[in-house]
Coordinates of C-alpha atoms in Angstrom, one line a residue:
Chain A
M2 CA 86.4 28.4 181.6
N3 CA 85.6 24.9 182.2
R4 CA 82.0 25.4 181.8
A5 CA 82.7 26.9 178.5
F6 CA 84.8 23.7 177.4
A7 CA 82.0 21.4 178.7
F8 CA 80.1 22.2 175.5
T9 CA 82.9 21.3 173.3
L10 CA 81.8 17.6 172.8
G11 CA 78.5 19.0 171.4
T12 CA 80.1 21.5 169.4
L13 CA 82.6 19.0 167.8
S14 CA 79.6 16.6 167.2
A15 CA 77.7 19.4 165.6
I16 CA 80.3 21.2 163.6
G17 CA 82.1 17.8 162.7
G18 CA 79.0 15.9 162.1
F19 CA 76.2 18.2 161.0
I20 CA 78.4 20.5 159.2
D21 CA 80.7 17.9 157.4
I22 CA 81.7 17.7 153.5
G23 CA 78.2 16.4 152.9
D24 CA 76.6 19.2 154.3
L25 CA 79.0 21.9 152.8
V26 CA 78.5 20.5 149.5
A27 CA 74.6 19.8 149.7
D28 CA 73.7 23.0 151.5
A29 CA 75.6 25.2 148.8
Q30 CA 73.9 22.9 146.0
V31 CA 70.6 23.4 147.4
G32 CA 71.1 27.4 148.0
A33 CA 72.4 28.0 144.4
R34 CA 69.4 26.0 142.9
F35 CA 66.6 26.4 145.3
G36 CA 67.2 29.5 147.5
L37 CA 66.0 28.9 150.9
R38 CA 63.1 26.6 149.7
L39 CA 64.6 23.7 151.5
A40 CA 65.7 25.7 154.5
W41 CA 62.6 24.1 156.4
V42 CA 64.4 20.7 156.1
S43 CA 67.1 21.9 158.5
L44 CA 64.5 22.6 161.1
F45 CA 63.1 19.0 161.1
T46 CA 66.9 17.6 161.1
V47 CA 68.0 19.7 164.0
A48 CA 64.9 18.6 165.9
G49 CA 65.3 14.9 165.0
I50 CA 69.1 14.6 165.5
M51 CA 68.9 16.7 169.0
C52 CA 66.0 14.5 170.0
F53 CA 68.0 11.2 169.2
S54 CA 71.4 12.3 170.6
E55 CA 69.8 13.4 173.7
M56 CA 67.9 10.0 173.9
A57 CA 71.3 8.1 173.2
G58 CA 73.0 10.4 175.6
R59 CA 70.4 9.6 178.4
V60 CA 70.9 5.8 177.7
A61 CA 74.7 6.3 178.1
L62 CA 74.3 8.3 181.3
K63 CA 72.2 5.7 182.9
T64 CA 73.8 2.5 181.7
Q65 CA 77.4 3.6 180.8
R66 CA 76.7 1.6 177.5
P67 CA 76.0 3.4 174.1
A68 CA 72.5 2.9 173.2
L69 CA 73.0 1.1 169.9
A70 CA 75.3 -1.4 171.6
L71 CA 72.3 -2.3 174.1
A72 CA 69.7 -2.0 171.3
R73 CA 71.6 -4.7 169.5
S74 CA 72.2 -7.0 172.3
R75 CA 68.5 -7.0 172.8
L76 CA 67.4 -7.2 169.0
G77 CA 69.7 -10.2 168.3
P78 CA 73.1 -10.6 166.5
R79 CA 71.4 -10.6 163.1
F80 CA 69.6 -7.4 163.1
G81 CA 72.8 -5.9 164.9
L82 CA 75.3 -7.2 162.3
F83 CA 73.0 -5.7 159.6
G84 CA 73.0 -2.4 161.0
L85 CA 76.7 -2.8 161.7
I86 CA 77.6 -3.6 158.1
G87 CA 75.3 -0.8 156.7
S88 CA 76.6 1.7 158.9
L89 CA 80.2 0.8 158.4
L90 CA 79.9 1.0 154.6
V91 CA 78.5 4.4 154.5
T92 CA 80.8 5.6 157.2
A93 CA 83.8 4.4 155.3
L94 CA 82.6 6.3 152.4
L95 CA 82.3 9.4 154.3
V96 CA 85.8 8.9 155.9
M97 CA 87.3 8.9 152.3
A98 CA 85.1 12.0 151.5
E99 CA 85.9 13.9 154.8
L100 CA 89.8 13.1 154.2
A101 CA 89.5 14.3 150.6
G102 CA 87.6 17.6 152.1
V103 CA 90.8 18.2 154.5
A104 CA 93.0 18.0 151.4
L105 CA 90.5 20.1 149.4
A106 CA 90.8 22.7 151.8
F107 CA 94.6 22.6 151.7
Q108 CA 94.3 22.8 147.8
L109 CA 92.2 26.0 148.3
A110 CA 94.8 27.6 150.3
T111 CA 97.6 26.6 148.3
S112 CA 96.3 25.7 144.8
V113 CA 98.6 22.4 144.8
H114 CA 96.3 19.5 143.6
Y115 CA 94.3 17.7 146.4
L116 CA 95.6 14.5 145.8
L117 CA 99.1 15.6 146.9
W118 CA 97.5 16.7 150.1
V119 CA 95.6 13.5 150.7
P120 CA 99.0 11.7 152.4
V121 CA 99.5 14.8 154.5
A122 CA 96.0 14.9 155.8
L123 CA 96.3 11.1 156.4
A124 CA 99.7 11.7 158.4
L125 CA 97.8 14.8 160.4
V126 CA 94.9 12.4 161.4
L127 CA 97.2 9.9 162.5
L128 CA 99.2 12.1 164.8
V129 CA 96.2 13.7 166.3
V130 CA 94.4 10.2 166.8
W131 CA 97.6 8.7 168.4
K132 CA 99.0 11.7 170.4
L133 CA 96.2 14.1 171.3
P134 CA 94.0 13.3 174.3
F135 CA 90.2 13.1 173.7
E136 CA 89.4 16.3 175.5
V137 CA 92.2 18.2 173.7
M138 CA 91.2 17.0 170.4
E139 CA 87.4 17.8 170.7
R140 CA 88.2 21.3 172.1
V141 CA 90.6 22.3 169.3
Y142 CA 88.3 21.3 166.6
G143 CA 85.1 22.1 168.3
L144 CA 86.5 25.8 168.7
L145 CA 88.3 25.9 165.4
G146 CA 85.2 24.9 163.7
L147 CA 83.5 28.1 165.0
A148 CA 85.1 29.9 162.3
M149 CA 82.3 28.4 160.3
L150 CA 80.3 31.4 161.6
V151 CA 81.9 33.4 158.9
F152 CA 78.9 32.1 156.7
V153 CA 76.6 33.8 159.0
V154 CA 78.3 37.0 159.0
A155 CA 78.7 36.8 155.1
V156 CA 74.8 36.8 154.9
W157 CA 74.3 40.0 156.6
Q158 CA 77.4 41.6 154.5
L159 CA 75.9 40.3 151.4
D160 CA 72.9 43.0 152.3
P161 CA 70.4 40.7 151.1
D162 CA 66.4 41.7 150.4
W163 CA 65.1 40.1 153.8
S164 CA 61.6 39.8 152.2
Q165 CA 62.8 37.9 149.3
L166 CA 64.7 35.5 151.7
W167 CA 61.5 35.0 153.8
S168 CA 59.5 34.4 150.7
S169 CA 62.0 31.8 149.5
A170 CA 61.9 30.1 152.9
T171 CA 58.3 29.9 153.1
T172 CA 57.8 28.7 149.6
P173 CA 58.5 24.6 150.1
A174 CA 58.2 24.0 146.5
P175 CA 60.8 23.9 143.6
T176 CA 61.7 26.9 141.6
G177 CA 60.1 27.2 137.9
R178 CA 63.5 25.7 136.4
E179 CA 63.5 22.6 138.7
T180 CA 61.3 19.6 138.9
W181 CA 59.6 18.3 142.0
A182 CA 61.8 14.9 141.6
T183 CA 65.0 17.1 141.9
Y184 CA 63.6 19.0 144.8
L185 CA 62.7 15.7 146.7
F186 CA 66.0 14.3 145.8
F187 CA 67.8 17.3 147.6
L188 CA 65.2 17.1 150.4
V189 CA 66.6 13.5 150.9
A190 CA 70.2 14.5 150.5
L191 CA 69.9 17.2 153.1
V192 CA 68.4 14.6 155.6
G193 CA 71.2 12.3 154.9
A194 CA 73.8 15.0 155.3
Q195 CA 72.4 16.6 158.3
M196 CA 71.2 13.3 160.4
T197 CA 74.2 11.4 159.8
P198 CA 73.9 8.4 162.2
Y199 CA 77.6 8.6 163.3
E200 CA 76.6 12.0 165.1
M201 CA 74.6 10.0 167.5
F202 CA 77.0 7.1 167.9
F203 CA 80.0 9.4 168.5
F204 CA 78.2 11.5 171.1
S205 CA 76.8 8.5 173.1
S206 CA 80.3 6.9 172.8
G207 CA 82.0 10.2 173.8
A208 CA 79.5 10.3 176.7
V209 CA 80.7 6.9 177.9
D210 CA 84.3 7.9 177.3
H211 CA 83.8 11.0 179.4
R212 CA 82.4 8.7 182.1
W213 CA 79.2 10.9 182.3
R214 CA 76.8 9.8 185.0
P215 CA 73.1 10.7 185.7
K216 CA 74.1 13.8 187.6
D217 CA 75.8 15.0 184.3
I218 CA 72.5 15.2 182.5
K219 CA 72.4 19.0 182.4
V220 CA 75.9 19.2 180.8
M221 CA 74.7 16.4 178.3
R222 CA 71.6 18.1 177.3
A223 CA 73.4 21.6 177.1
N224 CA 75.7 20.0 174.5
V225 CA 72.7 18.9 172.6
I226 CA 71.1 22.2 172.8
V227 CA 74.1 24.2 171.9
G228 CA 75.6 22.1 169.3
F229 CA 73.0 20.9 167.0
P230 CA 71.2 24.2 166.5
L231 CA 74.4 25.7 165.9
G232 CA 74.9 23.5 163.0
G233 CA 71.4 24.2 161.8
I234 CA 72.1 27.7 161.7
L235 CA 75.4 27.4 159.8
A236 CA 73.4 25.0 157.3
V237 CA 71.0 27.7 156.5
A238 CA 73.7 30.4 156.3
I239 CA 75.4 28.2 153.6
Q240 CA 72.2 28.0 151.5
A241 CA 71.5 31.6 152.0
V242 CA 75.0 32.9 150.7
A243 CA 75.0 30.3 147.8
F244 CA 71.3 31.7 146.8
L245 CA 72.6 35.4 146.9
V246 CA 75.6 34.8 144.7
F247 CA 74.8 32.0 142.4
F248 CA 71.0 31.7 142.0
E249 CA 70.6 34.5 139.5
A250 CA 73.9 33.6 137.5
G251 CA 72.6 30.0 137.2
V252 CA 75.6 28.6 138.8
R253 CA 75.5 24.8 139.9
V254 CA 77.7 24.1 142.8
E255 CA 80.1 21.2 142.1
H256 CA 83.0 21.9 144.1
L257 CA 84.0 22.7 147.7
S258 CA 85.8 25.9 146.5
Q259 CA 82.3 27.1 145.4
T260 CA 81.0 26.8 148.8
A261 CA 83.6 29.2 149.9
L262 CA 83.3 31.7 147.0
P263 CA 80.3 33.6 148.4
V264 CA 82.2 34.4 151.5
A265 CA 85.1 35.9 149.6
V266 CA 82.4 37.7 147.6
A267 CA 81.0 39.2 150.9
L268 CA 84.0 39.6 153.3
G269 CA 87.1 39.7 151.1
K270 CA 90.3 37.8 151.5
I271 CA 90.1 37.5 155.3
G272 CA 86.7 36.2 155.2
L273 CA 87.9 33.6 152.6
V274 CA 90.9 32.7 154.6
V275 CA 88.6 32.2 157.9
A276 CA 86.1 30.2 155.6
I277 CA 89.0 27.8 154.6
V278 CA 90.0 27.3 158.2
G279 CA 86.5 26.5 158.9
I280 CA 86.2 24.1 156.2
F281 CA 89.4 22.5 157.3
A282 CA 88.2 22.2 160.9
A283 CA 84.7 20.8 159.9
T284 CA 86.2 18.2 157.7
F285 CA 89.0 17.4 160.0
G286 CA 86.5 17.0 162.8
A287 CA 84.2 14.9 160.8
T288 CA 87.3 12.6 159.8
L289 CA 87.8 12.0 163.3
E290 CA 84.3 11.7 164.3
T291 CA 83.5 9.1 161.3
L292 CA 86.7 7.2 162.2
F293 CA 86.0 6.9 166.0
A294 CA 82.1 6.3 165.3
S295 CA 82.9 3.3 163.1
S296 CA 85.5 1.9 165.4
Y297 CA 83.3 2.3 168.5
D298 CA 80.7 0.6 166.6
T299 CA 82.6 -2.4 165.6
A300 CA 84.3 -2.9 169.1
Q301 CA 80.9 -2.5 170.9
Y302 CA 79.3 -5.1 168.4
F303 CA 82.1 -7.6 169.0
G304 CA 82.7 -6.8 172.9
W305 CA 86.1 -5.6 172.4
S306 CA 87.6 -2.9 174.9
Y307 CA 87.5 0.4 173.0
G308 CA 87.8 4.2 173.7
K309 CA 90.0 7.0 173.1
V310 CA 90.7 7.6 176.7
Q311 CA 92.6 4.3 176.7
P312 CA 96.2 4.0 175.5
P313 CA 96.0 2.3 171.9
A314 CA 97.6 -0.8 173.3
R315 CA 94.9 -1.4 175.9
A316 CA 92.3 -1.3 173.2
A317 CA 94.3 -2.9 170.2
R318 CA 91.4 -4.3 168.0
F319 CA 89.5 -0.8 168.4
T320 CA 92.7 1.0 167.3
T321 CA 93.5 -1.8 164.3
V322 CA 90.0 -1.0 163.2
M323 CA 90.5 2.7 163.1
L324 CA 93.7 2.5 161.4
A325 CA 92.6 0.0 158.7
L326 CA 89.8 2.3 158.0
L327 CA 91.8 5.4 157.8
F328 CA 94.3 3.8 155.5
A329 CA 91.5 2.3 153.2
A330 CA 89.9 5.7 153.0
A331 CA 93.1 7.4 152.0
A332 CA 93.6 4.6 149.4
L333 CA 90.2 5.1 147.9
A334 CA 90.8 9.0 147.9
L335 CA 93.9 8.4 145.9
T336 CA 92.3 6.6 143.2
T337 CA 90.9 9.9 141.9
L338 CA 87.3 9.2 142.7
D339 CA 85.5 12.3 142.7
P340 CA 85.0 13.2 146.4
I341 CA 81.8 15.1 145.9
T342 CA 80.0 12.5 144.0
V343 CA 81.0 10.0 146.7
T344 CA 79.8 12.5 149.3
I345 CA 76.5 12.6 147.6
V346 CA 76.1 9.0 147.1
A347 CA 77.1 8.4 150.9
V348 CA 74.4 11.1 152.2
V349 CA 71.7 9.2 150.2
C350 CA 72.9 5.7 151.4
S351 CA 73.1 7.3 154.9
A352 CA 69.6 8.6 154.6
S353 CA 68.4 5.2 153.6
L354 CA 69.8 3.6 156.8
L355 CA 68.2 6.1 159.3
P356 CA 65.2 4.1 160.4
F357 CA 67.3 0.9 161.2
L358 CA 69.4 3.0 163.7
F359 CA 67.0 5.1 165.2
L360 CA 64.2 2.7 165.8
P361 CA 66.5 0.6 168.2
V362 CA 67.5 3.7 170.3
L363 CA 63.9 4.6 170.6
L364 CA 63.1 1.1 171.8
V365 CA 65.9 1.3 174.5
A366 CA 65.1 4.8 175.6
N367 CA 61.4 3.9 176.2
D368 CA 62.5 0.6 178.4
R369 CA 61.6 1.8 181.9
E370 CA 62.8 -1.2 183.6
L371 CA 66.3 -0.2 182.2
M372 CA 66.0 3.5 182.4
G373 CA 64.1 4.1 185.3
E374 CA 63.2 7.8 185.9
L375 CA 65.6 8.7 182.7
A376 CA 63.0 6.8 180.4
N377 CA 61.5 8.8 177.5
G378 CA 58.8 11.4 178.3
R379 CA 56.0 12.3 176.0
L380 CA 58.1 15.1 174.0
S381 CA 60.9 12.8 173.3
N382 CA 58.5 10.0 172.0
A383 CA 56.5 12.5 170.0
V384 CA 59.6 13.8 168.3
G385 CA 61.2 10.4 168.0
F386 CA 58.1 8.7 166.5
A387 CA 57.7 11.7 164.0
T388 CA 61.4 11.4 163.1
V389 CA 61.2 7.6 162.6
T390 CA 58.2 8.1 160.5
V391 CA 59.5 10.7 158.3
S392 CA 63.1 8.8 158.0
V393 CA 61.1 5.6 156.7
I394 CA 59.6 7.7 153.9
V395 CA 63.0 9.3 153.2
A396 CA 64.7 5.9 153.3
A397 CA 62.2 4.5 150.8
L398 CA 62.5 7.3 148.4
A399 CA 66.2 7.8 148.5
F400 CA 67.4 5.1 145.8
P401 CA 64.4 5.7 143.4
L402 CA 65.3 9.5 143.5
L403 CA 69.2 8.9 143.3
I404 CA 68.5 7.1 140.1
L405 CA 65.7 9.1 138.6
T406 CA 67.5 12.5 138.9
K407 CA 71.0 11.0 138.2
G408 CA 72.2 12.2 141.5
G409 CA 70.6 15.4 141.1
T410 CA 72.4 16.3 137.8
V411 CA 69.1 16.7 135.8
Chain B
M4 CA 64.3 -18.0 154.1
S5 CA 64.6 -20.9 151.5
R6 CA 67.6 -21.1 149.1
V7 CA 65.5 -20.5 146.3
A8 CA 64.0 -17.4 147.7
R9 CA 67.5 -16.0 148.6
F10 CA 68.7 -16.7 145.1
A11 CA 65.6 -15.0 143.6
G12 CA 66.2 -12.0 145.8
A13 CA 69.8 -11.8 144.9
A14 CA 69.0 -12.2 141.1
L15 CA 66.2 -9.4 141.6
T16 CA 68.8 -7.0 143.2
V17 CA 71.4 -7.5 140.4
V18 CA 68.8 -6.9 137.7
I19 CA 67.5 -3.7 139.5
A20 CA 71.3 -2.6 140.1
G21 CA 72.0 -3.2 136.3
A22 CA 68.7 -1.4 135.1
A23 CA 69.6 1.5 137.3
I24 CA 73.3 1.7 136.0
W25 CA 72.1 1.5 132.5
Y26 CA 69.4 4.4 133.0
V27 CA 72.0 6.6 134.6
S28 CA 74.9 6.2 131.9
A29 CA 72.9 5.2 128.7
P30 CA 73.4 7.5 125.7
P31 CA 70.4 9.9 124.9
K32 CA 67.3 8.1 123.4
G33 CA 65.5 9.6 120.6
S34 CA 65.6 13.2 119.3
D35 CA 64.0 14.7 122.4
G36 CA 66.6 12.9 124.6
Y37 CA 69.3 14.3 122.4
R38 CA 68.1 17.9 122.5
E39 CA 67.5 17.6 126.3
R40 CA 71.1 16.3 126.9
M41 CA 72.4 19.2 124.6
A42 CA 70.5 21.7 126.7
D43 CA 71.8 20.0 130.0
A44 CA 75.5 20.2 128.5
T45 CA 74.8 23.8 127.6
R46 CA 73.5 24.6 131.2
T47 CA 76.7 22.9 132.6
L48 CA 79.1 25.0 130.4
R49 CA 77.1 28.2 131.3
S50 CA 77.4 27.3 135.1
Q51 CA 81.2 26.9 134.9
V52 CA 81.4 30.2 132.8
Q53 CA 79.5 32.2 135.4
S54 CA 81.5 30.5 138.2
A55 CA 84.8 31.4 136.6
R56 CA 83.4 35.0 135.9
I57 CA 82.5 35.4 139.5
W58 CA 86.1 34.2 140.8
A59 CA 87.7 36.6 138.3
A60 CA 85.5 39.6 139.5
T61 CA 86.2 38.9 143.2
F62 CA 90.0 38.5 142.6
A63 CA 89.9 41.8 140.5
G64 CA 88.2 43.4 143.4
G65 CA 91.1 42.3 145.8
D66 CA 88.6 40.0 147.6
A67 CA 90.1 36.5 146.6
T68 CA 93.4 34.7 147.2
S69 CA 95.4 33.9 143.9
A70 CA 95.5 30.3 145.0
A71 CA 91.7 30.0 145.4
T72 CA 91.1 31.8 142.4
L73 CA 93.4 29.5 140.5
V74 CA 91.7 26.5 141.9
G75 CA 88.3 28.0 140.8
F76 CA 89.5 28.5 137.2
E77 CA 90.8 25.0 136.9
E78 CA 87.8 23.2 138.2
A79 CA 85.6 25.4 136.0
E80 CA 87.7 24.5 132.8
R81 CA 87.8 20.9 133.7
D82 CA 84.2 20.4 134.3
A83 CA 83.3 22.7 131.1
S84 CA 85.6 20.3 129.0
S85 CA 84.3 17.2 130.4
A86 CA 80.5 18.2 129.8
A87 CA 81.4 19.2 126.1
S88 CA 83.4 16.3 125.1
Q89 CA 80.8 13.8 126.7
F90 CA 77.9 15.2 124.9
E91 CA 80.0 15.7 121.5
S92 CA 80.7 12.0 121.7
Y93 CA 76.7 11.2 121.3
E94 CA 75.6 10.5 117.8
P95 CA 73.0 13.1 116.5
A96 CA 70.0 12.5 114.2
R97 CA 70.9 14.0 110.8
R98 CA 68.5 17.0 111.3
Y99 CA 70.3 18.1 114.5
L100 CA 73.7 18.5 112.8
P101 CA 73.6 22.1 112.4
L102 CA 72.5 22.5 116.1
R103 CA 75.4 20.3 117.0
S104 CA 77.7 22.3 115.0
R105 CA 76.6 25.6 116.9
F106 CA 77.0 23.7 120.2
V107 CA 80.5 22.6 119.3
A108 CA 81.6 26.2 118.5
L109 CA 79.9 27.8 121.8
A110 CA 81.7 24.8 123.7
A111 CA 85.0 25.6 122.1
D112 CA 84.7 29.3 122.7
A113 CA 83.8 28.5 126.5
T114 CA 86.5 26.0 127.2
G115 CA 89.0 28.0 125.3
A116 CA 88.3 31.1 127.4
L117 CA 88.5 29.1 130.6
A118 CA 91.7 27.6 129.4
D119 CA 93.1 31.3 128.8
L120 CA 92.0 32.5 132.3
R121 CA 93.7 29.3 133.8
I122 CA 96.8 29.7 131.8
A123 CA 97.2 33.5 132.8
A124 CA 96.6 32.5 136.5
E125 CA 99.2 29.8 136.1
L126 CA 101.8 32.0 134.4
D127 CA 101.2 34.9 137.2
A128 CA 99.9 37.0 134.4
W129 CA 97.0 38.4 136.6
G130 CA 96.9 41.5 134.8
R131 CA 95.4 39.7 131.7
V132 CA 92.6 38.1 133.9
P133 CA 90.3 41.1 133.7
E134 CA 90.5 41.0 130.0
V135 CA 89.9 37.4 129.5
A136 CA 86.9 37.5 132.0
G137 CA 85.4 40.1 129.9
R138 CA 84.6 37.6 127.3
L139 CA 82.8 35.5 129.8
D140 CA 79.8 37.9 129.9
N141 CA 78.9 37.6 126.3
L142 CA 79.6 33.9 126.2
A143 CA 77.1 33.3 129.3
A144 CA 74.6 35.2 127.4
S145 CA 74.9 33.2 124.2
L146 CA 74.8 30.0 126.1
E147 CA 71.6 31.0 127.8
R148 CA 70.1 31.8 124.6
F149 CA 71.3 28.5 123.1
E150 CA 69.8 26.5 126.1
R151 CA 66.5 27.9 125.6
R152 CA 66.6 27.1 121.9
A153 CA 67.7 23.5 122.6
R154 CA 64.9 23.1 125.2
R155 CA 62.1 24.4 122.8

């Protein structure tokens, strides 16, 4: 049993990070408009985020310090501050979007407007952060998030023409009714949604919190190998069901409820309820992850004591940052800003930050003096350099495409 | 970095951000721009009509909960109304007045049908939903034809 539970950090990182509100929305939008023509992006993002999470995990195992904190101490405070401010701004937007996602899941279950659920979601997050131990928290949300597998079952139940799906997946180009600019914009959005930097922060800081040592490298790698590919499979399944139900009808996905609708079409009420539970777990898990990642990040930069395993009073500044961020996110959500628009902007901003967050980790993991026998091998370097190169191109294209396509609405 | 360079960098950022906001939110430019916006608004209406139709059919088949279906209807009505009212606020060239009138009529039909669906669901008159949803098929087809016409 304990072995099964050893994978929950990876599962929570993947389901709460890989499949968060950004992915739930972006994947359904992409599936409805492009079919599986952008599914190949998930292969790249899974490989990239696995590579960097494993790298960051390895650094944490060897040094008992998160990779980014080490990188910053070497690259100087200016570079570190730039990365910190950038990632804090993006993650703060994501906390708001994830919290609204939890409220939207409640709305789907009850039909009561999501704004009334925002304070309830806030109270639930507070309760979990304050009362639940880290391991229980990751186990509960890691396991509940497995409800998202209902999207995979729904693909089968919709009885698709597999050759049509394959043909769509092997055509990396826009459909006749879409432009290349929109195709590339959604490519950027998928990269930003699936390779969110906070997954890496959370995973490596969680490894430090778990007090993993070099002997735990197999557990750490198993978490990476189990968690992130699972996220990738779920992402492609969401694209596939949206394609099968919405593409012919010309529906453009604008709401979280539309992400769940294909599951109801395929599996009925029970499927819909399971999908809502999965959406709740994914967005709730992501709220916790984004909160912790931002607080870890800030505390590590300023050298404060931090960690969920410590009582709040012993990591007072860490806890204060977390609470301030949570209340600010709830206040922002209550302004009636559309959470889906915020999500799309946040994932594009996130995509533009990737090279600034990946490169330092790559440098530290290559430092043989520091890492010894756990330094990067050829495979890690090859995948790492390829990921950084692609992320530089994606970062350069992110804002021009956001403006040119008006956030993918044209 | 010198103070002048910093100031120039900040000024350039403000100019680029302003231009981007203007590009994203400006009303349509010229007759091609007007037709393009009309086609885009029609596509949004069709998307919302089709979304509500799928929710209604799924509910009628006993496959969706009433709570989720009501949420689907509310969102479809809100988005359709917003797309229609935003487009209707643009000033057309005189020669596009007949085309605009056709759009306004179609948009009124679509938002009216979506409101009827939402009201039936809110009043718990779920028996009326299939009857109202029956209008959505024809509406979607009309909107598709109109969108093609607007894009020509």
